[in-house]
Coordinates of C-alpha atoms and ligand atoms in Angstrom, one line a residue:
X1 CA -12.6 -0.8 22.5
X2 CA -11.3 2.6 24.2
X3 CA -11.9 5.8 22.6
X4 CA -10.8 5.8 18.9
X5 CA -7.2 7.4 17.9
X6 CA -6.9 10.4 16.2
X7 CA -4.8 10.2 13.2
X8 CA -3.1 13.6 11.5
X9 CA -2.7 13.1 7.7
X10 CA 0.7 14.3 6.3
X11 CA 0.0 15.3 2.2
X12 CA -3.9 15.6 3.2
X13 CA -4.9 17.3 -0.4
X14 CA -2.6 15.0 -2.5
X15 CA -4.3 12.1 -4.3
X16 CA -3.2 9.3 -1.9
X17 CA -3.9 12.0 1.4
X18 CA -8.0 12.2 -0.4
X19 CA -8.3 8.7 -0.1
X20 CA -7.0 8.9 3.8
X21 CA -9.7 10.9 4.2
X22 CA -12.6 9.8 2.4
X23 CA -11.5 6.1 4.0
X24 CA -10.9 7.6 7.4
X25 CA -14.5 8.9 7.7
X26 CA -16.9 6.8 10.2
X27 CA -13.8 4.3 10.8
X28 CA -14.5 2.3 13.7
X29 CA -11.1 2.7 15.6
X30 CA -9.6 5.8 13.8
X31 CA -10.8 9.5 13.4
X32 CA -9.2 12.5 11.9
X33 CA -7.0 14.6 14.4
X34 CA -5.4 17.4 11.7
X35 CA -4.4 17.7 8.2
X36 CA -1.0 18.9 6.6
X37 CA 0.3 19.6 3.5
X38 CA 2.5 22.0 1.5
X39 CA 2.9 25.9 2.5
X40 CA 0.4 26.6 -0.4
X41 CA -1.7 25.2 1.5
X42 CA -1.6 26.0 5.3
X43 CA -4.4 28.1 6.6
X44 CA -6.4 27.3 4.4
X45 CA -9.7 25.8 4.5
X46 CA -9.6 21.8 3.0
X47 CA -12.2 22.4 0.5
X48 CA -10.0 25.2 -1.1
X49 CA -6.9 24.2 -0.9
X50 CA -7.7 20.7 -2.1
X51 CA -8.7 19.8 -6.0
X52 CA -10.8 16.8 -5.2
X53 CA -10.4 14.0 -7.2
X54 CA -11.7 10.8 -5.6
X55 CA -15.2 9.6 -7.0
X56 CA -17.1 9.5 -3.5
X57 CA -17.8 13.1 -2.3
X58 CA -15.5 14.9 -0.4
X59 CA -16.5 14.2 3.4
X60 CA -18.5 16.9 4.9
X61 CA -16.3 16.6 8.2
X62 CA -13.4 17.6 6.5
X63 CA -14.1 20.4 4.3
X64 CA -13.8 23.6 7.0
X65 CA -10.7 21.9 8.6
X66 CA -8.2 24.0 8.4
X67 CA -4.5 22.8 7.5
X68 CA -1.5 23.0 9.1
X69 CA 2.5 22.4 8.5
X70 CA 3.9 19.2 8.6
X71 CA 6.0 19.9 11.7
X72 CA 5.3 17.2 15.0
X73 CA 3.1 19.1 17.6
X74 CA -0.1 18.0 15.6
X75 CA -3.0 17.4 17.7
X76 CA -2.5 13.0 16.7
X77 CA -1.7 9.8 18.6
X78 CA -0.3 8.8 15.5
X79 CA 0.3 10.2 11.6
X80 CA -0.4 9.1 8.0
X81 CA 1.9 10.0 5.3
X82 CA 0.9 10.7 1.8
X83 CA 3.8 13.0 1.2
X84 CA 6.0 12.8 -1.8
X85 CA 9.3 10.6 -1.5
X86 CA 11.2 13.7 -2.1
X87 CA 10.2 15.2 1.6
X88 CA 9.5 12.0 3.2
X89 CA 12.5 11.4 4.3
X90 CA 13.2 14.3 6.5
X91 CA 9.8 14.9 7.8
X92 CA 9.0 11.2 8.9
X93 CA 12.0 11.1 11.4
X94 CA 11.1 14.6 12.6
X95 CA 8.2 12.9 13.6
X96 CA 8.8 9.4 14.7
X97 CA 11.9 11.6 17.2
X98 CA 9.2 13.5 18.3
X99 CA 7.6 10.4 19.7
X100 CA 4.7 9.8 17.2
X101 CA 4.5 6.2 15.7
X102 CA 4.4 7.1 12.0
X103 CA 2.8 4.9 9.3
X104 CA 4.2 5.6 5.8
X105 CA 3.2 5.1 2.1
X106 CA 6.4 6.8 0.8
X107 CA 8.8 5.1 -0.7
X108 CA 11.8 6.7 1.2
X109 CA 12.0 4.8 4.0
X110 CA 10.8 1.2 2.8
X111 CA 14.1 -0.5 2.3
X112 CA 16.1 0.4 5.2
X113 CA 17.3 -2.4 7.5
X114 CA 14.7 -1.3 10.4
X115 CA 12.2 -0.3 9.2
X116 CA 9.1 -2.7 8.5
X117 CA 7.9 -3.2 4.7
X118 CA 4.6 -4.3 6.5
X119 CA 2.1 -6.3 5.0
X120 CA -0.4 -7.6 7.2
X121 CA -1.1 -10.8 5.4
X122 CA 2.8 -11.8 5.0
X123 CA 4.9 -10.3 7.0
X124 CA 3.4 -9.6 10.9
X125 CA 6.7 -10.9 12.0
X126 CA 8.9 -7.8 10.4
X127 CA 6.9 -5.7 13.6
X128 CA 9.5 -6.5 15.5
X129 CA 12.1 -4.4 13.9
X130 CA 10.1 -1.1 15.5
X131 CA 11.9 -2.1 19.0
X132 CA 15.3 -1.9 17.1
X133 CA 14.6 1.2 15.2
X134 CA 13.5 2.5 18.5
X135 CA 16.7 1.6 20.2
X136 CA 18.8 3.5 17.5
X137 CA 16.6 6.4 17.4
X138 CA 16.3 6.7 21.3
X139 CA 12.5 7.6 20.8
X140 CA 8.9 6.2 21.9
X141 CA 8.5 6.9 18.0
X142 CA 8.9 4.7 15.0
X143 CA 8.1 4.3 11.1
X144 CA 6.1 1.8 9.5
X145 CA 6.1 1.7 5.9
X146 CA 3.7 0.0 3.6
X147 CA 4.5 -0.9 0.0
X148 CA 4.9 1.0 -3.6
X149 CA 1.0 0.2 -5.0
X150 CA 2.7 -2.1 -8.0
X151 CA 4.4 -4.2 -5.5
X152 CA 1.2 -4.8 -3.3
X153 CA -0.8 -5.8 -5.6
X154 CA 1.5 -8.3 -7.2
X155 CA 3.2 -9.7 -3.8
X156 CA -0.4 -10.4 -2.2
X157 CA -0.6 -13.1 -5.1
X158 CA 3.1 -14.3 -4.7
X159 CA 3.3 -15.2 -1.3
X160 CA 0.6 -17.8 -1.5
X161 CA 2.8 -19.2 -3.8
X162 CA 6.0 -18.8 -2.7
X163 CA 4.7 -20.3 0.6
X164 CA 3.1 -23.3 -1.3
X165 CA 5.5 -23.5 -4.4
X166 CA 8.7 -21.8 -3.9
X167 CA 9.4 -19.3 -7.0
X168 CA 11.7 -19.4 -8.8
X169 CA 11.7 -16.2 -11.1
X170 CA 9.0 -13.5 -11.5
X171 CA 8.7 -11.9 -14.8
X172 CA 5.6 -8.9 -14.8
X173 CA 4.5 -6.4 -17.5
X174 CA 2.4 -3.7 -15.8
X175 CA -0.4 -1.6 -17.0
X176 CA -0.6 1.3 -14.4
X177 CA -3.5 4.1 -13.8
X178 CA -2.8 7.5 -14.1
X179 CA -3.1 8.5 -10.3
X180 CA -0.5 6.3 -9.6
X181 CA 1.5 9.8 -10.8
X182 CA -0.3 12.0 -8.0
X183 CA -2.2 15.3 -9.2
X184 CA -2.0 16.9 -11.8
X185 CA 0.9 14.3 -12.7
X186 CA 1.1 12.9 -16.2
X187 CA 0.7 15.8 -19.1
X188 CA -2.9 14.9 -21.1
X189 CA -1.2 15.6 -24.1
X190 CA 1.8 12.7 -23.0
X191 CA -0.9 10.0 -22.4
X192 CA -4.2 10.9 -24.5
X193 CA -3.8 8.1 -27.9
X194 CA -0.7 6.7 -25.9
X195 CA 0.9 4.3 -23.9
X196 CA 4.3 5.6 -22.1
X197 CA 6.8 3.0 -21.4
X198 CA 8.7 4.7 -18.7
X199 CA 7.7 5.8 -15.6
X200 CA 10.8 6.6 -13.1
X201 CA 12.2 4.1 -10.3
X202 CA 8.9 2.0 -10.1
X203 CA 10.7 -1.4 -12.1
X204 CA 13.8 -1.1 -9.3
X205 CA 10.7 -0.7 -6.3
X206 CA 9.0 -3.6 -8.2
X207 CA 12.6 -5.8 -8.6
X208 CA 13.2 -5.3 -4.6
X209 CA 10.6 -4.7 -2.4
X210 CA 9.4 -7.9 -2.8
X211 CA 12.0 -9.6 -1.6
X212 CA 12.1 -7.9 1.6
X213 CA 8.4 -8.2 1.8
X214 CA 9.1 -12.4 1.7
X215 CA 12.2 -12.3 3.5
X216 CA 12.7 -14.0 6.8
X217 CA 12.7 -12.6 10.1
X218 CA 15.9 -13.6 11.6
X219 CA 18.0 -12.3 14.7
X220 CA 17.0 -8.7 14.7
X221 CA 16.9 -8.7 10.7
X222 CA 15.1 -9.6 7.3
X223 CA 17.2 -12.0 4.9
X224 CA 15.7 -10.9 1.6
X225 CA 13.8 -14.0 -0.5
X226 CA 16.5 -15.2 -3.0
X227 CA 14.4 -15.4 -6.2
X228 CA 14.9 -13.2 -9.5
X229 CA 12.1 -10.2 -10.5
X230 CA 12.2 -8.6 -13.6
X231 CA 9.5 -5.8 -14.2
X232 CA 8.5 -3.6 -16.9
X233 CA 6.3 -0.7 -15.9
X234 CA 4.2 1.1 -18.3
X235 CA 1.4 3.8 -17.8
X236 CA -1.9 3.5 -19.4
X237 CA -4.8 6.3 -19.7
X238 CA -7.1 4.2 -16.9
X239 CA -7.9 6.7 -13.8
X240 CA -7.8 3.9 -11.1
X241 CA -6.3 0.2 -10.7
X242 CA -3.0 -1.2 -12.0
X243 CA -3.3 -4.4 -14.3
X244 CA 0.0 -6.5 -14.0
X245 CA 0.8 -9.5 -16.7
X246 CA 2.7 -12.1 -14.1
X247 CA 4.7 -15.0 -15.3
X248 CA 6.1 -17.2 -12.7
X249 CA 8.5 -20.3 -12.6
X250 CA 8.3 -23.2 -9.5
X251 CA 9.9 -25.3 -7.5
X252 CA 7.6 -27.7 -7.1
X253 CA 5.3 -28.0 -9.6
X254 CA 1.6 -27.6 -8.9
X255 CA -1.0 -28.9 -11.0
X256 CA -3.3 -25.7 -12.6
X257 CA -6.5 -26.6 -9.9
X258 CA -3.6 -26.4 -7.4
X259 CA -2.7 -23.3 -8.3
X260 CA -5.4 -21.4 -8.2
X261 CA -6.4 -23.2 -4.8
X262 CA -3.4 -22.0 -3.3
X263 CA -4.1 -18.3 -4.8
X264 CA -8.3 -18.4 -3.7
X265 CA -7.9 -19.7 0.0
X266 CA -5.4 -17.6 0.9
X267 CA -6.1 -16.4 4.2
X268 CA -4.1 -14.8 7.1
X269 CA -4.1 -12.5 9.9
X270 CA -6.0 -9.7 9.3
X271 CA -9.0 -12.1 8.5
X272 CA -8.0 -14.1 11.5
X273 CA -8.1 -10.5 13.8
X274 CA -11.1 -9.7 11.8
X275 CA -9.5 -6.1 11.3
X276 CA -12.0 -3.6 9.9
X277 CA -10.1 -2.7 7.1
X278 CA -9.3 -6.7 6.2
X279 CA -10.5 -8.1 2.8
X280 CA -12.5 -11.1 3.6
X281 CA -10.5 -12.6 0.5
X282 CA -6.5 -10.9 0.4
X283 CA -6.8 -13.2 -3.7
X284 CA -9.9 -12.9 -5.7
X285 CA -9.3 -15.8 -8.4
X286 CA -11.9 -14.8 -11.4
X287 CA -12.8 -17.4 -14.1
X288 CA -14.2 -15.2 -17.1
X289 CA -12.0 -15.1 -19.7
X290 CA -11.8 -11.5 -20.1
X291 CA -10.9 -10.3 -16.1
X292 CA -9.7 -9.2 -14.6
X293 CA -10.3 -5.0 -16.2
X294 CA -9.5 -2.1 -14.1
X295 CA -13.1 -0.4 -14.4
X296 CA -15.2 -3.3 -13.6
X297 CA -13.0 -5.2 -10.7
X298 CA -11.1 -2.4 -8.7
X299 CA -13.6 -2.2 -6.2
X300 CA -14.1 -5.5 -5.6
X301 CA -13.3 -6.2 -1.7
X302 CA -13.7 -2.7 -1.5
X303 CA -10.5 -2.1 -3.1
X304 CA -8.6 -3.6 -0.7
X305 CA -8.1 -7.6 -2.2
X306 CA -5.2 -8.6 -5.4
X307 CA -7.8 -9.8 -8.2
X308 CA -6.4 -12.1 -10.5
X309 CA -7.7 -14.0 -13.6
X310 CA -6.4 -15.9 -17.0
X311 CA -4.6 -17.9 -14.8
X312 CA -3.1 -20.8 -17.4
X313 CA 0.5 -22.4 -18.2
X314 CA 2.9 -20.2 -19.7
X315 CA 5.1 -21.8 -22.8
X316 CA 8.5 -20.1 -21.2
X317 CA 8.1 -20.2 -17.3
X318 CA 5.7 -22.6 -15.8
X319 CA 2.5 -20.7 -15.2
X320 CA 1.1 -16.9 -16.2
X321 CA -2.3 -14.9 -14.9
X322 CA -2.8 -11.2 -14.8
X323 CA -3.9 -9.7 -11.5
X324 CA -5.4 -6.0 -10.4
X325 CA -4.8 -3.8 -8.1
X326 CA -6.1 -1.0 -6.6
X327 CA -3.8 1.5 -6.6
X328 CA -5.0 4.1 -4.1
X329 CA -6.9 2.3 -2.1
X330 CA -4.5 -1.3 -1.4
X331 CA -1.8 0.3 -3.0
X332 CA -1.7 3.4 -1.0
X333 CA -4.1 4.7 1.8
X334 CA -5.5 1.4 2.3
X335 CA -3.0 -0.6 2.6
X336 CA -1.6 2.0 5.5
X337 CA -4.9 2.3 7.5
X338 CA -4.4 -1.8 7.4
X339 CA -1.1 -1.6 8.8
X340 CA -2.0 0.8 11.7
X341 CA -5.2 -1.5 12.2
X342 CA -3.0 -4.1 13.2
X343 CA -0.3 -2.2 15.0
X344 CA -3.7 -0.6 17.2
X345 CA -4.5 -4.4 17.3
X346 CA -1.2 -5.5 18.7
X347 CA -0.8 -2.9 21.1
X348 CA 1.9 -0.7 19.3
X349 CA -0.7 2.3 18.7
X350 CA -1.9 4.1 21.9
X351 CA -3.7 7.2 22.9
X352 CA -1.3 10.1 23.8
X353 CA -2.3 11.6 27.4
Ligands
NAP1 P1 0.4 14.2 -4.8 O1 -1.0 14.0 -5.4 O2 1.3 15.0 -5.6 O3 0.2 14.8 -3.3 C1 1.3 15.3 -2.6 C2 0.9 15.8 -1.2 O4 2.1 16.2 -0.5 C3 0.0 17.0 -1.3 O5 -0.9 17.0 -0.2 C4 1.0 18.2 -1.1 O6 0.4 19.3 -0.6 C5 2.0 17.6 -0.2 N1 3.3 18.2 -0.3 C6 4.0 18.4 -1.5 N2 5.2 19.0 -1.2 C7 5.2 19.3 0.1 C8 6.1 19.9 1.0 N3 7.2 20.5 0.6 N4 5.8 20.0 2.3 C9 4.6 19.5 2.8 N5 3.7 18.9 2.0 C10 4.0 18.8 0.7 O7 1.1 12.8 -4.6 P2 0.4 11.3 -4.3 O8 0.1 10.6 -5.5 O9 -0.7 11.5 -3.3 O10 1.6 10.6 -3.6 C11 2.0 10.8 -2.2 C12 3.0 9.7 -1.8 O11 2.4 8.4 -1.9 C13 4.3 9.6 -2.7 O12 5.4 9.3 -1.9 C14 3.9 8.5 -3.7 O13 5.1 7.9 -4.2 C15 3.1 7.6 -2.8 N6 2.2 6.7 -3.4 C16 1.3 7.1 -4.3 C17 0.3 6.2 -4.9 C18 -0.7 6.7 -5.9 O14 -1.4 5.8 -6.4 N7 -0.9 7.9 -6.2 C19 0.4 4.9 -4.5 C20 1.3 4.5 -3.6 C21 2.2 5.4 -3.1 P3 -0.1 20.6 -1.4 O15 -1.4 20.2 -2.0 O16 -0.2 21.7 -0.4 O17 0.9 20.9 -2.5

């Protein structure tokens, strides 16, 4: 391996930017080039303009860094994005035109026709679009995106089966941590003694994504899955990890030991490549009764696997389990360090001169 690349973080002091950099420090391939974030935060020294909020300690590498705009002339061969969806949009193509490959956790770009929805596990194939996106945009640069942390969590467990089973239709009820909102985002007073039905956009990501996610590579574009989601997103008071109820109907019918087969050996290319960030196992299966629970399995496979237990047949579609997810670590920051681990594995991630 050649030198390692250095990485500016876009939305450094937010919640998912923390976990970029906590995850970032000692990575074999990857080190921190700069930080960004908002105006109130520019010139300032990390440790004061960021309220720290990850368990591990704040890196000690990090904390005199100073932090800059998130305009392109960073000192990176490549940039993370933690920024909000609201100033995604904009920013992202200023960089990607100023010829930095750009790998995304916002939601703003994920759906559009070039740009990969990239998870390493399912979807290698959708790299190609980058050469297309590059075409349009006339620019060494692209955008990689990596899934809303609901979505990840649940479509890590549904493409063993779709690949085994074919669905049919996906019915989920989710249970989501509060730093799925950012900081400080929900109100203590909305969610203390409470459960809040509601939280904005996140049952359309869950409905679509997806389905691009499991769509088929095909002449230059991605025919979306045909099969019918329905979601229903709530947010709990847990700090960290999203527990989803799944219900799923079949084409072919598996028997339960099938199943759960199917969900506990899947393996694919990230375990193949060996890529540092790669769970060993993408689907823990858990046989205790009473798992998965946020605060005892979010770290399992360092954060970065789709745990899912009470797997049974359900009385209205043909089988049900819930499954957990970590949300800033595979639903966020993780999940994006994966995605440039295998763009640096496939040659799509150089060192600029
Ligand atoms: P957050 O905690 O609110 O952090 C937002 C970050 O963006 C901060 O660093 C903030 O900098 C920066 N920022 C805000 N406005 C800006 C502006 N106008 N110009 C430049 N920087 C600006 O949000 P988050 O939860 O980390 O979410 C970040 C993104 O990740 C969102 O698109 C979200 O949908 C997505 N996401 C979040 C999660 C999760 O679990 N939280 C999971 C998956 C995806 P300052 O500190 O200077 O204001």
């Amino acid at each position: 391996m050649t030198r390692k690349l250095r990485a500016a973080v876009l939305g450094a002091t937010g919640t998912v930017g923390q976990r970029f950099i906590q995850l970032l420090e000692d990575h074999p391939w990857f080190e921190l080039g700069a930080i960004a974030a908002s105006g109130r935060s520019v010139g300032k020294p990390y440790h004061r303009a960021c309220s720290w909020k990850v368990p591990e300690p704040q890196p000690e590498y990090v904390r005199d860094q100073v932090l800059s705009p998130c305009r392109p002339g960073l000192e990176a061969d490549f940039v993370f994005s933690g920024l909000p969806s609201s100033i995604a949009g904009e920013v992202e193509c200023d960089f990607a035109r100023a010829g930095y490959p750009v790998v995304s956790n916002s939601g703003y770009h994920r759906m559009e026709e070039d740009v990969p929805l990239l998870v390493p596990e399912i979807n290698s194939d959708h790299l190609d679009l980058i050469s297309l996106q590059q075409e349009r945009t006339r620019s060494s640069g692209f955008i990689v995106t990596n899934p809303n942390c609901t979505t990840i969590a649940l479509v890590l467990a549904l493409a063993p089966l779709h690949r085994a089973f074919g669905l049919e239709r996906v019915s989920v009820v989710t249970m989501q941590a509060l730093s799925g909102a950012g900081y400080p985002g929900v109100a203590g007073l909305d969610v203390a003694d409470n459960v809040l039905p509601y939280i904005e956009g996140e049952e359309e990501k869950v409905e679509t994504e997806p389905l691009k996610i499991l769509g088929n590579y095909k002449d230059g574009k991605v025919e979306r899955a045909e099969f019918a989601i329905s979601a229903q997103c709530h947010r709990v008071s847990v700090q960290d990890g999203h527990l989803e109820a799944v219900s799923v109907s079949v084409r072919l019918l598996p028997s339960l030991d099938e199943l759960v087969e199917t969900l506990a050996s899947f393996r694919s290319l990230p375990q193949e490549l060996d890529l540092p960030s790669a769970p060993r196992r993408p689907v823990v299966c858990l046989e205790e009764p009473d798992r998965p629970q946020p605060r005892l399995d979010r770290n399992l496979e360092k954060g970065m696997a789709t745990v899912v237990g009470r797997i049974r047949p359900c009385p209205v579609l043909d089988y049900k389990f819930d499954l957990l997810g970590h949300n800033t670590i595979r639903g966020a920051a993780g999940a994006a360090i994966l995605n440039a681990e295998l763009l640096r594995a496939r040659g799509m991630l150089k060192g600029k001169e």
